[in-house]
GROMACS .gro file of C-alpha atoms in nm:
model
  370
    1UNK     CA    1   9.231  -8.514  -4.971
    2UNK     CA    2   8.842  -8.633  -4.882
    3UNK     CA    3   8.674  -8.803  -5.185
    4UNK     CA    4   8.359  -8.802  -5.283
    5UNK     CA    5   8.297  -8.946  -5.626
    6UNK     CA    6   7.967  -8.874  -5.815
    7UNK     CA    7   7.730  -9.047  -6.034
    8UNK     CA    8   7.764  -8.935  -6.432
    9UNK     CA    9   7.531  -8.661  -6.526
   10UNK     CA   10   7.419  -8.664  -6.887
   11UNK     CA   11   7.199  -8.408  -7.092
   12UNK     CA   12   7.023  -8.571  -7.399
   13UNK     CA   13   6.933  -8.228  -7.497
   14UNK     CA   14   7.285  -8.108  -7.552
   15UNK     CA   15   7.318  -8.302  -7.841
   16UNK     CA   16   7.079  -8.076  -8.037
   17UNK     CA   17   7.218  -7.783  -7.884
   18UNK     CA   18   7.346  -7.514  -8.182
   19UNK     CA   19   7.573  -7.187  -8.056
   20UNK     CA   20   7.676  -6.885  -8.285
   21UNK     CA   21   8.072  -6.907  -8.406
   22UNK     CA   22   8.314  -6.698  -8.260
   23UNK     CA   23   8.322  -6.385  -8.499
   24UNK     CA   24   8.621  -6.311  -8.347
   25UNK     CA   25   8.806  -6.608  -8.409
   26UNK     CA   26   9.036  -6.502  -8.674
   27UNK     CA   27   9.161  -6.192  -8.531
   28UNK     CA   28   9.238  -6.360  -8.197
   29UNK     CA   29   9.447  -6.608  -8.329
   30UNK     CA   30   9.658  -6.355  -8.557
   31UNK     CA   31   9.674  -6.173  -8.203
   32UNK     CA   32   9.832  -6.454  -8.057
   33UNK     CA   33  10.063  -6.574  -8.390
   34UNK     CA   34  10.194  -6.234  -8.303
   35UNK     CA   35  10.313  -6.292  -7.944
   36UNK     CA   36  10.638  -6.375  -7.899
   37UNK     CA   37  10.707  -6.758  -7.901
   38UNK     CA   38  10.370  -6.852  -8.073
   39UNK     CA   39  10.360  -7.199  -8.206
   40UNK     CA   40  10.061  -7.485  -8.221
   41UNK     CA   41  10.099  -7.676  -7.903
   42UNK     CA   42  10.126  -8.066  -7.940
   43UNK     CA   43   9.844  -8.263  -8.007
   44UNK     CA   44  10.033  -8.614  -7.899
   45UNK     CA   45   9.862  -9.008  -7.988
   46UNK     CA   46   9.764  -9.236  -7.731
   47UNK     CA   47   9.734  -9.520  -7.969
   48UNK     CA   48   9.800  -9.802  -7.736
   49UNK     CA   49   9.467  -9.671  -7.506
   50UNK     CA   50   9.307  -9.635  -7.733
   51UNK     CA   51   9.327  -9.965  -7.868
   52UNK     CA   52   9.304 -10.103  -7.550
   53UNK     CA   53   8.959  -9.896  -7.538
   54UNK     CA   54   8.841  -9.990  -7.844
   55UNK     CA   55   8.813  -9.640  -7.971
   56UNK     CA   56   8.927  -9.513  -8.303
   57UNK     CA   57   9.159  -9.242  -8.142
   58UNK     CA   58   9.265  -9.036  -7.858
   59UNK     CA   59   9.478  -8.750  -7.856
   60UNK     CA   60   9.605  -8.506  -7.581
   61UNK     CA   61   9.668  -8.167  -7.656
   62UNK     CA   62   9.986  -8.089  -7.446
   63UNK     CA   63   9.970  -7.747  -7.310
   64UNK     CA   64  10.244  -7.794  -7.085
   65UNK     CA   65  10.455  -7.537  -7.317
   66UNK     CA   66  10.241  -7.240  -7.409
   67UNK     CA   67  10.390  -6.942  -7.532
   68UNK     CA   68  10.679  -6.983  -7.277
   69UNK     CA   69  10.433  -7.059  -6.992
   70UNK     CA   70  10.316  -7.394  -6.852
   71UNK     CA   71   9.967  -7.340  -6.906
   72UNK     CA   72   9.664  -7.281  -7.171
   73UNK     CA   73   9.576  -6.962  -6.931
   74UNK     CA   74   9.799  -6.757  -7.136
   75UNK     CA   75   9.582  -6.764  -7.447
   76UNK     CA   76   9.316  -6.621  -7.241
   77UNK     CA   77   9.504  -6.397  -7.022
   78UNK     CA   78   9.664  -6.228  -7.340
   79UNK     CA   79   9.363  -6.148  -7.519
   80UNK     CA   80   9.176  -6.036  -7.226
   81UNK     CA   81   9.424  -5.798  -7.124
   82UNK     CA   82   9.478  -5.658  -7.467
   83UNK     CA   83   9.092  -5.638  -7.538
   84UNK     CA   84   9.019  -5.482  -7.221
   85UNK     CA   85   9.279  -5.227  -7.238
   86UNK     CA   86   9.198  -5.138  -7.585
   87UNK     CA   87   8.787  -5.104  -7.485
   88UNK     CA   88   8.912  -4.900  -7.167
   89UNK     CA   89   9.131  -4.660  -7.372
   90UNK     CA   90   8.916  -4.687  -7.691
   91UNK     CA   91   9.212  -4.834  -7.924
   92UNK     CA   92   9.155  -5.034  -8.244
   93UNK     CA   93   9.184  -5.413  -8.216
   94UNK     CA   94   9.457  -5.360  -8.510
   95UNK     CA   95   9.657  -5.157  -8.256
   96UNK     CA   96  10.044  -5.307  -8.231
   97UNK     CA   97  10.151  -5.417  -7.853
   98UNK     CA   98  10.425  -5.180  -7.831
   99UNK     CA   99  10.146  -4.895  -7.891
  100UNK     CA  100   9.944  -5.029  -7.663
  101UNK     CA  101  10.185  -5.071  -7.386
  102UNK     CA  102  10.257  -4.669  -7.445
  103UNK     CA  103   9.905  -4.619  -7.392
  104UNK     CA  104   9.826  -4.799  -7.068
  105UNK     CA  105  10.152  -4.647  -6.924
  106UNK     CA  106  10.051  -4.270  -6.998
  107UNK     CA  107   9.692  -4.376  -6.842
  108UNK     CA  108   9.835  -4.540  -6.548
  109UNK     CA  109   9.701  -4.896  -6.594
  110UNK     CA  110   9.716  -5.170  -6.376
  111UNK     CA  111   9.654  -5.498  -6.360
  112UNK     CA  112   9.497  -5.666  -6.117
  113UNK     CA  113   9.341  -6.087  -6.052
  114UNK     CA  114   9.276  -6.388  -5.856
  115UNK     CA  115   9.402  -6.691  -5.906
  116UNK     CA  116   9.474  -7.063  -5.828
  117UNK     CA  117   9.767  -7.049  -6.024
  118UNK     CA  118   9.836  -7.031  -6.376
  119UNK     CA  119   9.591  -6.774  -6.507
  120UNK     CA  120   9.769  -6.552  -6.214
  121UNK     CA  121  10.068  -6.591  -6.374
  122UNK     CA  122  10.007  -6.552  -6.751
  123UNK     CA  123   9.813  -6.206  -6.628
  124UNK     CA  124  10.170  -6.147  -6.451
  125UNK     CA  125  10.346  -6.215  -6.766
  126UNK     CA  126  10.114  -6.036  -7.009
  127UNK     CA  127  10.147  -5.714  -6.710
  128UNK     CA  128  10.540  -5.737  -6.762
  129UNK     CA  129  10.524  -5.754  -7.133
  130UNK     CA  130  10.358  -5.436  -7.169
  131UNK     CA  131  10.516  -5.327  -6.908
  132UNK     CA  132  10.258  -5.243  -6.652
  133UNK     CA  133  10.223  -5.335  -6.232
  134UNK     CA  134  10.015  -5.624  -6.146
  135UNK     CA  135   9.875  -5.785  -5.818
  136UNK     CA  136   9.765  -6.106  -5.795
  137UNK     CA  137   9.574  -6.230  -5.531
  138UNK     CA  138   9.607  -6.590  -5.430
  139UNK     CA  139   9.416  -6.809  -5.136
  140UNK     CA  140   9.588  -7.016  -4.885
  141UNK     CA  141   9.568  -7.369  -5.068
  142UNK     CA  142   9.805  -7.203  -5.326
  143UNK     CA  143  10.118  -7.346  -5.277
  144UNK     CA  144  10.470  -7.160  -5.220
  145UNK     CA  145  10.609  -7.257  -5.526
  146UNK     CA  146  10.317  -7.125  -5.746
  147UNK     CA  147  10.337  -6.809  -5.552
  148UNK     CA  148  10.695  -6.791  -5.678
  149UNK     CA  149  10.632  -6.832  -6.034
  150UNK     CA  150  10.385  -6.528  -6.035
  151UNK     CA  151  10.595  -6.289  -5.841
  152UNK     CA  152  10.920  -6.374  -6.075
  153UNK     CA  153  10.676  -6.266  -6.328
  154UNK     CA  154  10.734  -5.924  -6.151
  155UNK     CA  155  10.359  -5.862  -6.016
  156UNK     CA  156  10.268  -5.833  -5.644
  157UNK     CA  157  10.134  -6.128  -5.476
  158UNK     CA  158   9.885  -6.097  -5.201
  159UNK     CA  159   9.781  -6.422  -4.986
  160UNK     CA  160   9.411  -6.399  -4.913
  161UNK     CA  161   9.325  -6.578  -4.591
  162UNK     CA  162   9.020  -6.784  -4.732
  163UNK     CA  163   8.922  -6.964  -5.084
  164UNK     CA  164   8.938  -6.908  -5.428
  165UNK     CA  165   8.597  -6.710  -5.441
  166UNK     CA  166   8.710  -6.486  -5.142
  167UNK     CA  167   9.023  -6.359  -5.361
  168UNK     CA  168   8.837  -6.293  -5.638
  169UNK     CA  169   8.582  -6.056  -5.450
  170UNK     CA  170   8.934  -5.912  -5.285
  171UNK     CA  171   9.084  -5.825  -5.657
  172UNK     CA  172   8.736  -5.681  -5.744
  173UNK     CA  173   8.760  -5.451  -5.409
  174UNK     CA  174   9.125  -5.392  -5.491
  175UNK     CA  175   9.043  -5.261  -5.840
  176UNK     CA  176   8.735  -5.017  -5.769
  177UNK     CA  177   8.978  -4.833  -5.558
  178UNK     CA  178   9.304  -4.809  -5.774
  179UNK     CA  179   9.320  -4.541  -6.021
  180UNK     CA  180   9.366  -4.650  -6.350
  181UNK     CA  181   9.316  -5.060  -6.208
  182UNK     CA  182   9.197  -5.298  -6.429
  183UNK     CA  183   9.096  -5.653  -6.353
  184UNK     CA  184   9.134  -5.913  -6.611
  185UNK     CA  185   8.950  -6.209  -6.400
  186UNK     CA  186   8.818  -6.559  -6.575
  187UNK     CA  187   8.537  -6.579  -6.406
  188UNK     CA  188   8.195  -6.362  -6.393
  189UNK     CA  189   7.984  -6.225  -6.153
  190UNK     CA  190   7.719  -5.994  -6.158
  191UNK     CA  191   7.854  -5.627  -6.284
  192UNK     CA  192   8.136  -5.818  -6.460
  193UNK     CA  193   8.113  -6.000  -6.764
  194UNK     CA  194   8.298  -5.839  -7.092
  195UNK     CA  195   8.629  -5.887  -6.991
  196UNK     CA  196   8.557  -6.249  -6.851
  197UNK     CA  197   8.387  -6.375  -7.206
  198UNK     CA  198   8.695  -6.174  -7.375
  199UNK     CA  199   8.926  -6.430  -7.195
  200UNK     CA  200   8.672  -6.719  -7.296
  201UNK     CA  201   8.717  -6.590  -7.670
  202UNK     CA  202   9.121  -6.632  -7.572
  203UNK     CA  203   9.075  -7.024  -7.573
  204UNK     CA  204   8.948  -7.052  -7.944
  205UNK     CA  205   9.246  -7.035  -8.029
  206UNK     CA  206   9.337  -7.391  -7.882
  207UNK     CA  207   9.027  -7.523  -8.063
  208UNK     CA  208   9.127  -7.419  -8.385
  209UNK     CA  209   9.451  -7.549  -8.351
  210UNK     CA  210   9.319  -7.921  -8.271
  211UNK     CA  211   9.061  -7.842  -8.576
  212UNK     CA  212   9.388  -7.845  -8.832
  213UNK     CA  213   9.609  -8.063  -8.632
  214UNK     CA  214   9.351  -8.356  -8.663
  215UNK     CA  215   9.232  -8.241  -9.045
  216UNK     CA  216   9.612  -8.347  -9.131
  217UNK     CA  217   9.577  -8.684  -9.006
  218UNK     CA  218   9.213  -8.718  -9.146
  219UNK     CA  219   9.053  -8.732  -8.880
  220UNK     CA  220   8.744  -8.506  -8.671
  221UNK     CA  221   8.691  -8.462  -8.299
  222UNK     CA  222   8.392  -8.681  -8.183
  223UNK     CA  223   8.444  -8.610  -7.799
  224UNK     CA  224   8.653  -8.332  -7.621
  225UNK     CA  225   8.697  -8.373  -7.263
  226UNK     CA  226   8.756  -8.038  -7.076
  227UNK     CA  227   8.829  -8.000  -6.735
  228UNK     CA  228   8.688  -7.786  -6.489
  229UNK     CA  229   8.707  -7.517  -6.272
  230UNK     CA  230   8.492  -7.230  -6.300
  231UNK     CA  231   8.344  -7.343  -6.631
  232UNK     CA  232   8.591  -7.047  -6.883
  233UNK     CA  233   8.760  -7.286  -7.105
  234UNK     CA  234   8.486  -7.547  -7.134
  235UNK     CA  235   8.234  -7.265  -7.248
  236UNK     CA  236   8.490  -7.214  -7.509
  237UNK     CA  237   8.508  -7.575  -7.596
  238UNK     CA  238   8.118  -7.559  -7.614
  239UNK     CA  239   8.078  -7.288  -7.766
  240UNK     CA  240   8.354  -7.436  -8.050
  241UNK     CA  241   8.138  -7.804  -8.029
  242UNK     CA  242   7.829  -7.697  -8.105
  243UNK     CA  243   7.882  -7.432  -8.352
  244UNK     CA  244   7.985  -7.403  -8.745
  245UNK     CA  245   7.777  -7.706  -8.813
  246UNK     CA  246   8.012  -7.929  -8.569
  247UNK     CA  247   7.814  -8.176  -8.303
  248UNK     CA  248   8.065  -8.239  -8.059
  249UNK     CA  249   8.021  -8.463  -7.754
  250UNK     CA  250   8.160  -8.245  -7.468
  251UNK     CA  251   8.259  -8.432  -7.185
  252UNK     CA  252   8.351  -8.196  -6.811
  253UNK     CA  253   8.556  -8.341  -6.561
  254UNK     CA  254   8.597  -8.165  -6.223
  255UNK     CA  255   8.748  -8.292  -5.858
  256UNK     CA  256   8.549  -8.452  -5.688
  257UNK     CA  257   8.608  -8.255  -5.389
  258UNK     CA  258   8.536  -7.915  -5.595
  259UNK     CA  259   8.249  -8.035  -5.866
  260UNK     CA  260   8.029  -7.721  -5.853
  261UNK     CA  261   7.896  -7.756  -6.249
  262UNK     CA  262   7.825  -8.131  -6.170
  263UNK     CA  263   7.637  -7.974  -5.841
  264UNK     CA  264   7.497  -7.680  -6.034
  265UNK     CA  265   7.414  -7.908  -6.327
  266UNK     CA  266   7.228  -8.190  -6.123
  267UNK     CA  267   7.059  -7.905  -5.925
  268UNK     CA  268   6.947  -7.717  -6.265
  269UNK     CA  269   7.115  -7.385  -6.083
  270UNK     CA  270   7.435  -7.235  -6.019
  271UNK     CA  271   7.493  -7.386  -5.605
  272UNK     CA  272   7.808  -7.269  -5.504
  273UNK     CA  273   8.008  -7.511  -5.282
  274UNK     CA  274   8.287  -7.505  -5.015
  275UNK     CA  275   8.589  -7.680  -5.115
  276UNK     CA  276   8.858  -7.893  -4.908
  277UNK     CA  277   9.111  -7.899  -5.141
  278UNK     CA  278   9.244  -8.102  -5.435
  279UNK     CA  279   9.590  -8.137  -5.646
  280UNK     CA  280   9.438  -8.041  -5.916
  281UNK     CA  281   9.456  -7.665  -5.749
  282UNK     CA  282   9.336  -7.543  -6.088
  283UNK     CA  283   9.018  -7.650  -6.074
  284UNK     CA  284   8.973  -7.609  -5.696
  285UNK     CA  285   8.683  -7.391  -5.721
  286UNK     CA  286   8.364  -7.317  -5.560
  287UNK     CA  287   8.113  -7.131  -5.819
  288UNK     CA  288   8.022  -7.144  -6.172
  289UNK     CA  289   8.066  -6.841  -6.399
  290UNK     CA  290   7.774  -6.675  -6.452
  291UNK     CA  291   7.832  -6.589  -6.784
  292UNK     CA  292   7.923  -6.970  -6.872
  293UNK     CA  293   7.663  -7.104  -6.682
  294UNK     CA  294   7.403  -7.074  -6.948
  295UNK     CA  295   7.646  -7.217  -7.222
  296UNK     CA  296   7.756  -7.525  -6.993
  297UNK     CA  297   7.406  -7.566  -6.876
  298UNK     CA  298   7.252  -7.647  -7.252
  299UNK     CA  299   7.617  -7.770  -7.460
  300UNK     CA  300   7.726  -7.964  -7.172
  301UNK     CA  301   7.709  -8.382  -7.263
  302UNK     CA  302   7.799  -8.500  -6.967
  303UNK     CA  303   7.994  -8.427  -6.641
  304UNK     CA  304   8.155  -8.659  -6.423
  305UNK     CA  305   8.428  -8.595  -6.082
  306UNK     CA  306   8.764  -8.788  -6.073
  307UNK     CA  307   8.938  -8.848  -5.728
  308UNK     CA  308   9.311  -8.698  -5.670
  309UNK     CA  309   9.446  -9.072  -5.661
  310UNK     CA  310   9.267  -9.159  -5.959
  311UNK     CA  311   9.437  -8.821  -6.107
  312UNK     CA  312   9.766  -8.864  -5.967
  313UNK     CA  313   9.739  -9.219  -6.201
  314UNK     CA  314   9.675  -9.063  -6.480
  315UNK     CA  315   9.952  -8.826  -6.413
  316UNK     CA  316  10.176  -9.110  -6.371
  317UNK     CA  317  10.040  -9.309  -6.696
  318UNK     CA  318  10.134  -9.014  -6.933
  319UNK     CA  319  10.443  -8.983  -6.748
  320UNK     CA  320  10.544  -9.353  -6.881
  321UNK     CA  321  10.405  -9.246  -7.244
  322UNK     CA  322  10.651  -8.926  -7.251
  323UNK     CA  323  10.364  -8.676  -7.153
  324UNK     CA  324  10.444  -8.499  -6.874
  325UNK     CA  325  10.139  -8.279  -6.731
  326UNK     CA  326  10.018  -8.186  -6.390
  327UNK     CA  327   9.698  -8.308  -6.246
  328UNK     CA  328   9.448  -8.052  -6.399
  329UNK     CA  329   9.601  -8.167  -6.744
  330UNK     CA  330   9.571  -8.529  -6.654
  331UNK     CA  331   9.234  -8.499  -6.511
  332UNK     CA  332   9.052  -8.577  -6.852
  333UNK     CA  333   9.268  -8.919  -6.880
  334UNK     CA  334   9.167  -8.985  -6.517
  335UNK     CA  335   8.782  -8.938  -6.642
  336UNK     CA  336   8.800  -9.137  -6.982
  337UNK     CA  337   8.983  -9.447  -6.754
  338UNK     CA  338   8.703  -9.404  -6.487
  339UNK     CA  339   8.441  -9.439  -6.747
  340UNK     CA  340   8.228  -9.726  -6.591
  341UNK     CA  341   8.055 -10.025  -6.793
  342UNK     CA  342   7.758  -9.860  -6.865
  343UNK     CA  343   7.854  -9.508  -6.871
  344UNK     CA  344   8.033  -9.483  -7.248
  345UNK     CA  345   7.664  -9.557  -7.490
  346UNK     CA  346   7.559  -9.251  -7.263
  347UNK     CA  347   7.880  -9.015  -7.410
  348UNK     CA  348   7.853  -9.148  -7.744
  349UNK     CA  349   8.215  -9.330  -7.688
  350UNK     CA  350   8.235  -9.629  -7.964
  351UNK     CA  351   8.482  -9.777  -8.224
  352UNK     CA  352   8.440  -9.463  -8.435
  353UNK     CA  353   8.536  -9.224  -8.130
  354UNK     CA  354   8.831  -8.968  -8.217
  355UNK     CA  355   8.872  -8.850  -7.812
  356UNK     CA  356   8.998  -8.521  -7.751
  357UNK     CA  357   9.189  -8.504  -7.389
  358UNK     CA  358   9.296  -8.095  -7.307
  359UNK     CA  359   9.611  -8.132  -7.136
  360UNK     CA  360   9.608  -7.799  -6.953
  361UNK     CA  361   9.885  -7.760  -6.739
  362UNK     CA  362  10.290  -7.885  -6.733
  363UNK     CA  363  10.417  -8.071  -6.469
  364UNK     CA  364  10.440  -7.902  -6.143
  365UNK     CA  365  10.495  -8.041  -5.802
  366UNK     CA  366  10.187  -8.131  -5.614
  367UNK     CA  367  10.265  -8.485  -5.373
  368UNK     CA  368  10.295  -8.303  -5.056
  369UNK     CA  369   9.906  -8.255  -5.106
  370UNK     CA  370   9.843  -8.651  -5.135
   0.00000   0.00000   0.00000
């Protein structure tokens, strides 16, 4: 794919940036203990980089086996779905799944979304465990094999002849006109915007999870470095960083080919952006959520683009340490190793640095797009 690699972008001003606490917090995680095959993901050492680095620590947290699924995207598909079906029907949050699944059958609910891949298919999954009909509507850079994953899931798959953004306005039109259709999207645009933060509030989960699994080995984050695509899970990392008294440096990392918060960000607006295409199809997307756009615009420390070759290394380094992820999971390794001379005084990355890498996404076959 075309590279273009960008200059760091760094806020000063984000370091003083303060954010409420989830209030939700503790009811979405007992949501999700109660899902089948819960269980804290990995949080794996990378002692020898970090050595190497000079930093005190860096850890990846391996998402590659999430509740059955190869993806974080599950945590917020879950909770979006069962939020928004429970606002929609007007059920308590306390409300068991097997209830709830009774109660979006007898009101004809279905499910609909866009996706590049994974959040497709954990809205899929979450459709078939409550037992509900789902279409998902993909764009043409998805690849066969993703398209696979979501239909064995049992939903509908519809190719839309265009990008990410075009599928998402598709699902929208799709929705309006389906009795009893619901769209559980993670990203927001104007007229929707509950069920997109509801899938934001999803990701705490992960956060609290690295919260313990680094309090056991005495240790506090310092740096988390999110990837990118429409800005959902790193306005939950924010939103985590800079609340409850914590100060976290929050580092973004998008494709080069498809940076539109490092566009947006440098241009002090949201600038959408056409996209070529990337391996990290994840993150291959053109425009910022509006409802994360304020969070990323003030929490944000710094953003910086990493090529698909430069990805594709860090794919293959982890792959030698016994971490296999795909590209959007390896994308935050390919940012910390691109991390030029000057750039790490500017992120606050030094011998006391405990790094944070989200490993989003399980291997997955990608080298046909090299």
């Amino acid at each position: 794919m075309p590279s273009d690699q960008r200059s760091t972008y760094t806020n000063p001003d984000a370091k003083t940036c303060r954010l409420p606490e989830l209030a939700e917090a503790p009811i979405v995680k007992k949501f999700h203990e109660n899902l089948p095959l819960y269980t804290p993901t990995p949080l794996v050492s990378l002692e020898t980089l970090a050595e190497k680095l000079g930093v005190k620590s860096i850890v990846v947290k391996d998402e590659g086996n999430r509740l059955g699924l190869p993806s974080f995207k599950i945590l917020g598909a879950s909770w979006g779905t069962f939020r928004a079906i429970a606002s929609k029907l007007n059920l308590p949050l306390d409300i068991n799944l097997d209830d709830l699944s009774e109660a979006a059958k007898t009101a004809s609910i279905k499910l609909f979304a866009a996706t590049d891949g994974n959040h497709g298919r954990a809205v899929a999954y979450m459709a078939k465990l409550l037992h509900l009909p789902a279409e998902i509507f993909v764009p043409t850079a998805v690849d066969d094999h993703a398209r696979e994953l979501i239909a064995k899931e049992g939903a509908k798959v519809t190719i839309i002849q265009g990008d990410y953004d075009d599928s998402v306005r598709c699902a929208a039109e799709k929705t309006t006109t389906s009795p009893g259709g619901l769209q559980i999207q993670d990203t927001s645009f104007e007229g929707y915007e509950d069920i997109s933060s509801w899938i934001v509030d999803g990701y705490s989960t992960m956060m609290h999870e690295i919260d313990f699994q680094l309090e056991d080995r005495g240790l506090k984050p310092t740096i988390i470095i999110t990837p990118v695509g429409v800005g959902s899970l790193a306005t939950a990392v924010v939103s985590h960083a800079k609340s409850g008294g914590r100060s976290i440096t929050t580092l973004a990392v998008e494709p080069d080919t498809a940076a539109c918060l490092h566009t947006s960000l440098k241009a002090g607006i949201i600038t959408p952006i056409k996209t070529p295409g990337t391996i990290m199809t994840g993150l291959d997307c053109g425009t910022v959520s509006t409802a994360a756009w304020p969070v990323l615009q003030a929490g944000i420390d710094a953003s910086v683009t990493v090529s698909d070759s430069s990805c594709h290394d860090a794919v293959l380094y982890l792959a030698r340490h016994s971490l296999f992820l795909g590209p959007c999971g390896a994308a935050g390794l390919a940012a910390l190793l691109n991390i030029g001379p000057a750039e790490p005084v500017s992120i606050g990355l030094d011998s006391d640095s405990v790094v944070v890498i989200l490993g989003t996404e399980g291997p997955r076959p990608y080298f046909d797009d090299l």
